[in-house]
Each structure stands twice: as structure tokens, then as C-alpha cells.
Coordinates of C-alpha atoms and ligand atoms in Angstrom, one line a residue:
M9 CA 0.0 0.0 0.0
S10 CA 1.4 3.4 -0.9
A11 CA 1.8 6.0 2.0
N12 CA -1.1 7.9 0.6
L13 CA -3.4 4.8 0.5
A14 CA -2.3 3.8 4.0
S15 CA -3.3 7.2 5.3
L16 CA -6.6 7.0 3.5
Y17 CA -7.2 3.6 5.0
A18 CA -6.4 4.9 8.5
D19 CA -8.9 7.8 7.9
H20 CA -11.5 5.2 6.6
L21 CA -11.1 3.3 9.9
D22 CA -11.6 6.5 11.9
T23 CA -14.8 7.1 10.0
L24 CA -16.0 3.5 10.6
K25 CA -15.2 3.8 14.3
R26 CA -17.2 7.1 14.6
R27 CA -20.1 5.5 12.8
A28 CA -20.0 2.5 15.0
D29 CA -19.8 4.6 18.2
E30 CA -23.0 6.4 17.2
A31 CA -24.8 3.2 16.0
L32 CA -23.9 1.4 19.3
Q33 CA -25.1 4.3 21.4
R34 CA -28.4 4.5 19.5
G35 CA -28.9 0.7 20.0
G36 CA -27.7 0.7 23.6
F37 CA -24.9 -1.8 23.0
D38 CA -21.3 -1.9 24.2
A39 CA -19.6 -3.7 21.3
L40 CA -20.0 -4.3 17.6
V41 CA -19.4 -7.9 16.7
V42 CA -19.3 -8.9 13.0
P43 CA -18.8 -12.5 11.9
S44 CA -17.2 -12.8 8.4
G45 CA -19.7 -15.5 7.5
R46 CA -19.7 -19.2 7.0
L47 CA -19.8 -21.5 4.0
H48 CA -23.3 -22.6 2.8
Y49 CA -23.9 -26.1 1.6
Q50 CA -26.3 -27.4 -1.1
V51 CA -29.3 -29.2 0.2
F52 CA -28.7 -33.0 0.7
D53 CA -25.2 -32.5 -0.6
D54 CA -21.7 -31.8 0.6
R55 CA -20.9 -29.2 -2.1
D56 CA -20.5 -25.7 -0.8
Y57 CA -21.8 -22.5 -2.5
P58 CA -19.3 -19.9 -3.4
Y59 CA -18.4 -18.1 -0.1
A60 CA -19.7 -14.5 0.1
V61 CA -18.2 -12.4 2.9
N62 CA -20.4 -10.4 5.2
P63 CA -20.3 -6.8 3.8
Q64 CA -20.2 -5.5 7.4
F65 CA -16.9 -7.4 7.8
K66 CA -15.2 -6.4 4.6
A67 CA -16.1 -2.7 5.3
W68 CA -13.4 -2.9 8.1
V69 CA -10.7 -5.1 6.6
P70 CA -9.8 -5.9 3.0
L71 CA -10.4 -9.6 3.5
V72 CA -12.9 -11.4 1.3
K73 CA -12.0 -15.0 1.8
L74 CA -11.8 -15.6 5.5
P75 CA -14.8 -17.6 6.7
D76 CA -15.6 -18.1 10.4
S77 CA -13.6 -15.0 11.5
W78 CA -14.8 -12.0 13.4
L79 CA -14.4 -8.3 13.8
V80 CA -14.9 -6.9 17.3
Y81 CA -15.1 -3.2 18.0
V82 CA -15.5 -1.7 21.5
P83 CA -15.7 2.1 21.5
G84 CA -12.4 3.6 22.6
Q85 CA -10.4 0.4 21.9
R86 CA -8.5 -0.9 18.9
P87 CA -10.7 -3.1 16.7
K88 CA -9.9 -6.8 17.0
V89 CA -9.9 -9.3 14.2
I90 CA -10.3 -12.9 15.3
Y91 CA -8.7 -14.6 12.3
L92 CA -9.4 -18.3 11.5
Q93 CA -6.4 -20.0 10.1
P94 CA -7.5 -23.7 10.4
F95 CA -5.3 -26.8 10.4
D96 CA -6.6 -28.1 7.1
Y97 CA -5.0 -30.2 4.3
W98 CA -8.1 -30.3 2.1
H99 CA -8.2 -26.6 1.3
V100 CA -5.9 -23.7 0.9
V101 CA -5.6 -22.1 4.3
P102 CA -5.7 -18.3 4.6
S103 CA -2.1 -17.0 4.9
A104 CA -1.0 -15.4 8.1
P105 CA -2.5 -12.0 8.7
S106 CA -0.6 -9.4 6.7
G107 CA -1.1 -6.1 5.0
D108 CA -1.5 -2.5 6.1
W109 CA -4.7 -3.2 8.0
V110 CA -2.8 -5.4 10.6
Q111 CA -1.1 -2.5 12.3
H112 CA -4.5 -0.9 13.1
M113 CA -6.0 -4.0 14.7
D114 CA -5.4 -6.5 17.5
V115 CA -5.2 -9.7 15.6
V116 CA -5.7 -13.1 17.2
V117 CA -5.3 -16.3 15.1
I118 CA -7.6 -19.2 15.9
R119 CA -7.5 -22.7 14.6
T120 CA -11.2 -23.8 14.9
P121 CA -14.3 -21.7 14.6
E122 CA -15.3 -22.4 18.2
E123 CA -12.1 -20.9 19.5
A124 CA -13.5 -17.5 18.6
L125 CA -15.6 -17.7 21.8
Q126 CA -12.4 -17.2 23.9
H127 CA -11.8 -13.9 22.2
L128 CA -15.3 -12.5 21.8
P129 CA -16.7 -10.1 24.5
K130 CA -18.0 -11.6 27.7
D131 CA -21.7 -10.8 27.4
P132 CA -23.3 -11.4 24.0
A133 CA -26.4 -9.6 25.3
R134 CA -24.4 -6.3 25.3
C135 CA -23.2 -6.8 21.7
A136 CA -24.7 -5.8 18.4
I137 CA -23.9 -8.9 16.4
L138 CA -24.3 -8.3 12.6
G139 CA -24.5 -11.2 10.4
E140 CA -26.5 -14.2 9.2
A141 CA -28.0 -16.7 11.6
Q142 CA -25.7 -19.5 10.6
S143 CA -22.6 -17.6 11.8
T144 CA -23.6 -18.4 15.4
V145 CA -20.9 -19.6 17.7
G146 CA -22.0 -20.5 21.2
A147 CA -24.2 -17.8 22.5
F148 CA -23.0 -15.4 19.8
A149 CA -26.0 -15.4 17.5
P150 CA -26.5 -12.4 15.2
N151 CA -29.2 -10.1 16.5
N152 CA -28.9 -7.4 13.8
P153 CA -30.4 -4.6 16.0
P154 CA -32.5 -2.4 13.6
A155 CA -31.2 0.8 15.1
V156 CA -27.6 -0.2 14.6
V157 CA -28.1 -1.7 11.1
A158 CA -30.2 1.3 9.9
Y159 CA -27.5 3.7 11.0
L160 CA -24.5 1.8 9.5
E161 CA -26.3 1.0 6.2
Y162 CA -27.5 4.6 5.8
H163 CA -24.1 6.0 6.2
R164 CA -22.4 3.4 4.1
A165 CA -23.8 5.2 1.1
F166 CA -21.2 7.9 1.7
K167 CA -18.0 6.5 0.5
T168 CA -14.7 7.5 2.3
P169 CA -11.9 8.6 0.1
Y170 CA -10.3 5.2 0.6
E171 CA -13.4 3.5 -0.7
V172 CA -13.5 5.7 -3.8
E173 CA -9.9 4.6 -4.4
M174 CA -10.8 1.0 -4.1
M175 CA -13.7 1.5 -6.5
R176 CA -11.4 3.3 -8.9
A177 CA -9.1 0.3 -8.8
A178 CA -12.1 -2.0 -9.5
S179 CA -13.1 0.2 -12.4
R180 CA -9.7 -0.1 -13.9
I181 CA -9.8 -3.8 -13.8
G182 CA -13.4 -3.8 -15.3
V183 CA -12.5 -1.5 -18.1
R184 CA -9.4 -3.6 -19.0
A185 CA -11.7 -6.6 -19.2
H186 CA -14.4 -4.7 -21.2
R187 CA -11.7 -3.8 -23.8
A188 CA -10.8 -7.5 -24.1
A189 CA -14.4 -8.4 -24.4
E190 CA -14.9 -5.9 -27.3
R191 CA -11.9 -7.3 -29.0
A192 CA -13.3 -10.9 -28.7
F193 CA -16.6 -9.7 -30.0
R194 CA -15.0 -8.1 -33.1
A195 CA -13.0 -11.3 -33.6
G196 CA -16.2 -13.3 -33.9
A197 CA -16.2 -15.0 -30.5
S198 CA -19.3 -16.6 -29.0
E199 CA -21.0 -15.2 -25.8
F200 CA -19.1 -17.9 -23.9
G201 CA -15.8 -17.1 -25.5
I202 CA -16.3 -13.4 -24.8
H203 CA -17.0 -14.1 -21.2
L204 CA -13.8 -16.2 -20.9
A205 CA -11.8 -13.4 -22.6
Y206 CA -13.3 -11.0 -20.0
C207 CA -12.4 -13.2 -17.0
Q208 CA -8.9 -13.7 -18.4
A209 CA -8.3 -10.0 -18.8
A210 CA -9.8 -9.2 -15.4
Q211 CA -7.8 -12.1 -13.9
Q212 CA -11.0 -12.9 -12.0
D213 CA -12.9 -16.1 -12.2
A214 CA -16.6 -16.0 -12.6
I215 CA -17.2 -16.5 -8.9
D216 CA -14.9 -13.7 -8.0
L217 CA -16.9 -11.1 -10.0
P218 CA -19.3 -8.9 -8.1
Y219 CA -22.2 -10.3 -10.2
N220 CA -22.9 -12.8 -13.0
N221 CA -21.6 -11.4 -16.3
I222 CA -24.3 -10.5 -18.9
V223 CA -22.8 -11.1 -22.3
A224 CA -25.5 -10.8 -24.9
L225 CA -25.3 -10.9 -28.7
N226 CA -28.1 -9.8 -30.9
E227 CA -31.6 -10.3 -29.5
H228 CA -30.2 -11.5 -26.2
G229 CA -29.6 -7.9 -25.4
A230 CA -33.3 -7.6 -24.8
V231 CA -33.2 -10.0 -21.9
L232 CA -32.2 -7.7 -19.0
H233 CA -30.4 -10.3 -17.0
Y234 CA -29.3 -12.7 -19.8
T235 CA -26.7 -15.1 -18.3
D236 CA -27.0 -18.1 -20.6
R237 CA -23.9 -17.5 -22.8
D238 CA -24.3 -19.5 -26.0
R239 CA -21.3 -21.6 -27.0
L240 CA -21.6 -20.6 -30.6
P241 CA -21.9 -17.2 -32.2
P242 CA -25.2 -16.4 -34.0
K243 CA -25.2 -15.8 -37.7
P244 CA -25.0 -13.0 -38.5
V245 CA -23.6 -11.2 -35.5
R246 CA -25.2 -7.7 -35.3
S247 CA -24.8 -6.3 -31.8
F248 CA -23.2 -6.9 -28.4
L249 CA -24.4 -5.8 -24.9
I250 CA -22.0 -6.5 -22.0
D251 CA -22.9 -5.8 -18.4
A252 CA -19.9 -7.0 -16.4
G253 CA -18.0 -5.8 -13.3
A254 CA -15.0 -6.6 -11.3
G255 CA -14.0 -6.6 -7.7
H256 CA -11.1 -5.1 -5.8
V257 CA -10.7 -6.0 -2.1
G258 CA -14.4 -6.3 -1.8
Y259 CA -15.5 -3.2 -3.7
A260 CA -17.3 -3.5 -7.0
C261 CA -17.6 -1.8 -10.3
D262 CA -20.7 -2.3 -12.5
I263 CA -20.2 -1.4 -16.2
T264 CA -22.3 -1.8 -19.3
R265 CA -21.4 -1.1 -22.9
T266 CA -23.2 -1.8 -26.1
Y267 CA -21.6 -2.2 -29.6
S268 CA -22.9 -2.5 -33.1
H269 CA -21.1 -5.0 -35.3
D270 CA -21.3 -2.5 -38.2
T271 CA -20.2 0.8 -36.8
G272 CA -21.8 2.7 -39.7
D273 CA -25.3 1.4 -39.2
E274 CA -28.4 2.9 -37.6
F275 CA -28.1 0.8 -34.5
Q276 CA -24.7 2.5 -33.9
A277 CA -26.4 5.9 -34.3
L278 CA -28.9 4.9 -31.7
I279 CA -26.1 3.8 -29.3
D280 CA -24.4 7.1 -30.0
A281 CA -27.6 9.0 -29.1
M282 CA -27.9 7.0 -25.9
D283 CA -24.3 7.7 -25.0
V284 CA -24.8 11.5 -25.3
A285 CA -27.9 11.3 -23.2
Q286 CA -26.2 9.0 -20.6
L287 CA -23.4 11.5 -20.2
R288 CA -25.9 14.2 -19.5
M289 CA -27.5 12.1 -16.9
C290 CA -24.2 11.4 -15.3
D291 CA -23.7 15.1 -15.0
Q292 CA -26.9 15.3 -12.8
V293 CA -25.1 13.3 -10.1
R294 CA -24.9 16.5 -8.0
N295 CA -25.3 17.4 -4.3
G296 CA -28.9 17.9 -3.4
F297 CA -30.4 16.3 -6.6
D298 CA -33.2 13.8 -6.0
Y299 CA -32.3 10.5 -7.7
R300 CA -35.9 9.9 -8.4
Q301 CA -36.0 13.0 -10.5
L302 CA -32.9 11.8 -12.3
H303 CA -34.8 8.6 -13.2
L304 CA -37.9 10.5 -14.4
D305 CA -35.7 12.9 -16.4
A306 CA -34.1 9.9 -18.0
H307 CA -37.5 8.7 -19.3
L308 CA -38.0 12.0 -21.1
S309 CA -34.5 11.8 -22.6
I310 CA -35.0 8.3 -23.8
A311 CA -38.5 9.2 -25.2
R312 CA -36.8 12.0 -27.2
I313 CA -34.4 9.5 -28.7
L314 CA -37.3 7.2 -29.5
K315 CA -39.0 10.1 -31.3
D316 CA -35.8 11.1 -33.1
F317 CA -35.4 7.6 -34.4
G318 CA -39.0 7.3 -35.5
L319 CA -39.8 4.6 -33.0
I320 CA -42.8 6.4 -31.4
T321 CA -45.5 8.4 -33.1
V322 CA -46.5 10.5 -30.1
T323 CA -44.6 13.3 -28.4
P324 CA -41.9 12.3 -25.9
E325 CA -44.0 13.9 -23.1
V326 CA -47.0 11.8 -24.1
A327 CA -44.8 8.7 -24.3
V328 CA -43.7 9.2 -20.7
E329 CA -47.2 10.0 -19.4
T330 CA -48.8 7.0 -21.0
G331 CA -46.1 4.6 -20.0
V332 CA -44.9 3.9 -23.5
S333 CA -41.3 4.9 -22.5
S334 CA -41.4 2.3 -19.8
A335 CA -41.9 -0.5 -22.4
F336 CA -38.6 0.5 -23.9
F337 CA -36.8 1.4 -20.6
P338 CA -38.3 -0.9 -18.0
H339 CA -35.7 -0.8 -15.3
G340 CA -34.4 1.9 -12.9
I341 CA -31.8 4.4 -13.9
G342 CA -29.4 2.8 -11.4
H343 CA -28.5 2.1 -7.8
G344 CA -26.0 2.7 -5.1
I345 CA -22.7 0.8 -5.5
G346 CA -19.8 0.0 -3.2
L347 CA -19.2 -3.1 -1.1
Q348 CA -22.2 -4.5 -2.8
V349 CA -23.0 -4.1 -6.5
H350 CA -26.5 -3.1 -5.4
D351 CA -25.6 -1.2 -2.3
V352 CA -27.8 -1.2 0.7
A353 CA -30.2 1.5 2.0
G354 CA -31.3 2.7 -1.4
F355 CA -34.7 3.7 0.1
A356 CA -33.6 4.8 3.5
E357 CA -35.3 8.0 4.6
S358 CA -32.8 8.7 7.4
D359 CA -30.2 7.0 9.6
R360 CA -33.1 6.1 12.0
G361 CA -35.1 4.2 9.4
G362 CA -38.1 5.0 7.3
T363 CA -38.6 4.5 3.5
L364 CA -38.5 7.0 0.7
P365 CA -41.1 5.7 -1.8
K366 CA -40.5 5.0 -5.5
P367 CA -42.3 7.2 -8.0
E368 CA -45.6 5.7 -8.9
G369 CA -45.3 3.5 -11.9
H370 CA -41.6 2.9 -11.5
P371 CA -41.4 -0.3 -9.4
Y372 CA -37.8 -1.2 -10.3
L373 CA -36.0 1.9 -9.2
R374 CA -33.5 0.8 -6.5
L375 CA -32.5 4.2 -5.1
T376 CA -34.8 7.0 -4.0
R377 CA -32.5 9.1 -1.9
T378 CA -31.2 12.6 -2.5
L379 CA -27.6 12.7 -3.7
A380 CA -24.9 14.0 -1.5
P381 CA -21.1 14.1 -1.6
G382 CA -19.6 10.7 -1.3
M383 CA -22.5 8.8 -2.7
A384 CA -21.6 6.4 -5.5
V385 CA -24.3 5.4 -7.9
T386 CA -24.6 3.8 -11.3
I387 CA -26.2 5.6 -14.2
E388 CA -27.5 3.0 -16.6
P389 CA -30.2 4.1 -19.0
G390 CA -31.5 1.4 -21.4
L391 CA -33.5 1.1 -24.6
Y392 CA -34.6 -2.4 -25.5
F393 CA -37.0 -4.1 -27.9
I394 CA -38.7 -6.5 -25.6
D395 CA -41.6 -8.3 -27.3
M396 CA -43.5 -9.0 -24.1
L397 CA -43.6 -5.4 -23.0
L398 CA -44.4 -4.1 -26.5
E399 CA -47.3 -6.6 -26.8
Q400 CA -48.6 -5.2 -23.5
L401 CA -48.7 -1.7 -25.1
K402 CA -50.9 -3.1 -27.8
D403 CA -53.2 -4.7 -25.2
R404 CA -53.5 -1.4 -23.4
G405 CA -54.6 0.3 -26.7
L406 CA -51.3 2.1 -27.1
G407 CA -50.3 0.3 -30.3
P408 CA -50.7 3.4 -32.4
S409 CA -48.1 5.2 -30.2
V410 CA -45.4 3.0 -31.7
D411 CA -44.1 2.7 -35.3
W412 CA -44.0 -1.0 -35.6
G413 CA -42.0 -1.1 -38.8
R414 CA -39.2 0.8 -37.0
V415 CA -39.4 -1.6 -34.1
D416 CA -39.1 -4.5 -36.5
A417 CA -36.0 -2.9 -38.0
F418 CA -34.3 -2.6 -34.6
R419 CA -35.6 -5.8 -32.8
P420 CA -32.8 -8.0 -34.1
F421 CA -30.3 -5.9 -32.3
G422 CA -31.8 -6.6 -28.9
G423 CA -31.2 -3.4 -27.0
I424 CA -28.8 -0.9 -25.5
R425 CA -27.6 -0.2 -22.0
I426 CA -24.7 2.1 -21.1
E427 CA -23.7 2.1 -17.5
D428 CA -21.1 4.1 -15.5
D429 CA -20.3 4.3 -11.8
V430 CA -20.4 7.9 -10.7
V431 CA -19.4 9.5 -7.4
C432 CA -21.2 12.6 -6.2
T433 CA -18.8 15.3 -4.9
D434 CA -19.1 18.9 -3.7
A435 CA -18.5 20.0 -7.3
A436 CA -18.5 18.1 -10.6
P437 CA -19.3 14.4 -10.5
L438 CA -16.5 11.9 -10.6
N439 CA -17.2 9.3 -13.3
L440 CA -15.0 6.3 -12.4
T441 CA -15.9 4.4 -15.5
R442 CA -15.2 7.1 -18.1
E443 CA -12.0 7.9 -16.2
A444 CA -10.8 4.4 -16.6
F445 CA -11.8 4.2 -20.3
A446 CA -9.9 7.4 -20.9
A447 CA -6.7 6.2 -19.2
Ligands
LIG504 N1 -25.3 -5.6 -13.3 C1 -26.6 -5.4 -12.7 C2 -27.0 -4.0 -12.7 O1 -26.6 -3.3 -13.6 O2 -27.7 -3.5 -11.9
MN505 MN1 -26.1 -1.6 -12.3
MN506 MN1 -24.8 -3.6 -14.6

């Protein structure tokens, strides 16, 4: 870790401690206790699912593969990491604790999960224990006190400068892999082949990625979460939508790009129009801006593009009012991102709880908060040709709002999504994705 990063990490820990102090006080607890999580097994089977670390644990330490370990924080004391390094010849054992984080923690190595009990606080009833039920050891069963969780999750939306650096690093990896994926697409690879090229360039296996890669050629781009990955390329190849991220010490990036095979065609022009609109939306990631408004504004921008490309017959305003724009753009404009690709507390009204409602008619929006410095969000407008949703327009008597000949012309290309990760600041937004593509 560079000296600068080391100092950012120290500041990050100070922020986490301050947050924990307040959260514990609100909940009336003496200690924060966070299990890293335990392996899950398939039903009636001895095969484990990929291990996913408790996000409340990896917020403190850059350790994403350390099951059955614990973080303990008592206000006024150094945080403690109870670090499981089992005697095990079946699996790779976590190496001895090392890294910059070690100097900030009291670290105790244990050899069995039960040994943790010797190092956890005396009275579990005085502890806020954050985790899943199956992390229980002895009387230490996660209780997830709502007042504590609400406070920590609400504030996790505000990334520390250290976290922004980790997300910047994740973005650089993701962009490197996106470039390799585009090369594979241009070389005629299948969806599966492109996915492998992506993983190779990211140097991350599929289970290391923050979410399942969406690698879609042609009409598959219209399936929002398409994860099948055909082993053979279609004939002809027309278009490519890739929504793929990467992780760095537990932080995610979430990036989508869309390409036309023939860069001189009308689908490329539609992508270019979406790109211009998406950049304008990214510029709205400003202190005090209601993310719900950003989503609603996006509908109007996309409806204007639909009009410009002759896909709708009504005005953009009417297309938004009647729900025609939602048939082409049926998901939210984005979500918070950080330790989780869909970060928590998207609807939190305050750090004491409460829910900020979604705008009526927009059930898939994942973030309804007002933007403030430190918040990291995705901006991911889409425009798709989804038969099911277009048929529903006809059923609702809105068929005449659409130029079906134009829809037929674009349908074989599937759809478009362009997604960047953007950090709200005191001034201009910081677009981590564009920054990485520009490097
Ligand atoms: N990759 C999932 C999403 O964009 O939200
Ligand atoms: Mn996303
Ligand atoms: Mn995505």
C-alpha cells in the first residue's frame, strides 16, 4: 500500500469507528461484533456454494476469503480481528494476517471456529452482532439490531476517500476486461468465448466477479439479466451488450457497454444518441439532486431519442405520461454501489429508518435518496426491444403510439444499455468508468 493509501485507510477506519460509536449508542450496546460468514452447503449434498463475505466485515478489513472469522469493535479500543487459520489439508488455508490493516487491529489467530468464543466479549447480550444466523458460535447469535443496522447502512452510502480509491481500482480492472471483451466480439467469439476473454483480462474467475456477467449478442440484449452464454456465435452477429463488473478488495464496479457490429449502421447511431444522453444524466449526479428526479428525467431523454429515431408516433412527453417509454426502458436508472453491487439502504429516509417511496409506476427503481457528496451510484439508461412489453402496449390500446415497422428494424439488435459508476462530490461528479476508459 502506498503511503497515501495507507493514510486513506487509517482515515477510513476512523470514520467507521465514529459511525460504530454512534450506532452502538443508539442501539444501547457496548460492542460491535461482526462474523465474516460461514460456508453454505447445497441441500442434501456436501458441495458448498461460493463463499460470500459479510459486507459489514469487509467494510473494516480488505479480507474477502476468510470464513468463520470475526471483527470486534468496542468504542475507545482498537478493533480486534479474530482470524481463523485452520489446520486443514483439504483446502488452501488463509495465509498469516498481513497487510497494512494489521497495524490498526489487534489480531488473534484461531484454529477452529469455536475458539472464537475465547476472544469475543464476555456478554453477548451487550453486543450488536451483525450477520447471518448460521454464523452463530456458542451464545453469539447475530441479533442485527435495527437501530444499529439502519445507521450503519444509511451511512455506508457515503464513501470514504479510501473507498473511492478501491472502486477506482475495481473500475480499472473492469475496463481492461471490457476492452478485451470488445476485441473478442470483433474477432467473432461466442458469448461464452467473450465471457472467458473477459475473465482472463480481469484475472478474475466468474465467482470472483461482483455479479454474474451479462454477455449478450443480438436479440439476447433484450433479456435484461441474460446469463446463458451461448457456446456458438449467432449468424449474423449484429450487436453486443455486455454488463460486467470486477471486484477489488471487496469493492465492485458495474459497467455496461453496447456495440454494433457494423459501426456505420443505424443501431450504432442509436447507441451514440444514448451515449450522449447518458453522459448528460451522469452530470446530474450532484449534491442535493433527488435520484428519483434523475430517473424521471431519463425517461424523457429516452423518449426524445425514441422520437428522433421514429420509434414512437406520439410526443416524448405523451410517451412518458402513458407509460410507452417504460416499455422501452423498463428498469431503474441505477442504484448505489460500493461493497455490494446493489448497495444497501437505497430507500432509507434517514439513519433512523423510514422509507422513501418510489415514484408511482416505477417499481424497479432501487434508489430514491437525494444525492450528497460521497454517494456512489450507477447511471444506466437502457433502450430495449422486448416483445412481451411491446405486446402489452398493444393490449392497453397504445399500439398506435409505436411505429412497428421501425421496431421490426431494430428488434434483431436486442437493446442498448450504457452504465457508468459515478461519485457525487461537492462539485462536478467523478465518473470512475469514463475515467478508466480514458486512461
Ligand atoms: N449488473 C446489474 C446491474 O446493472 O444492476
Ligand atoms: Mn447496475
Ligand atoms: Mn450492470
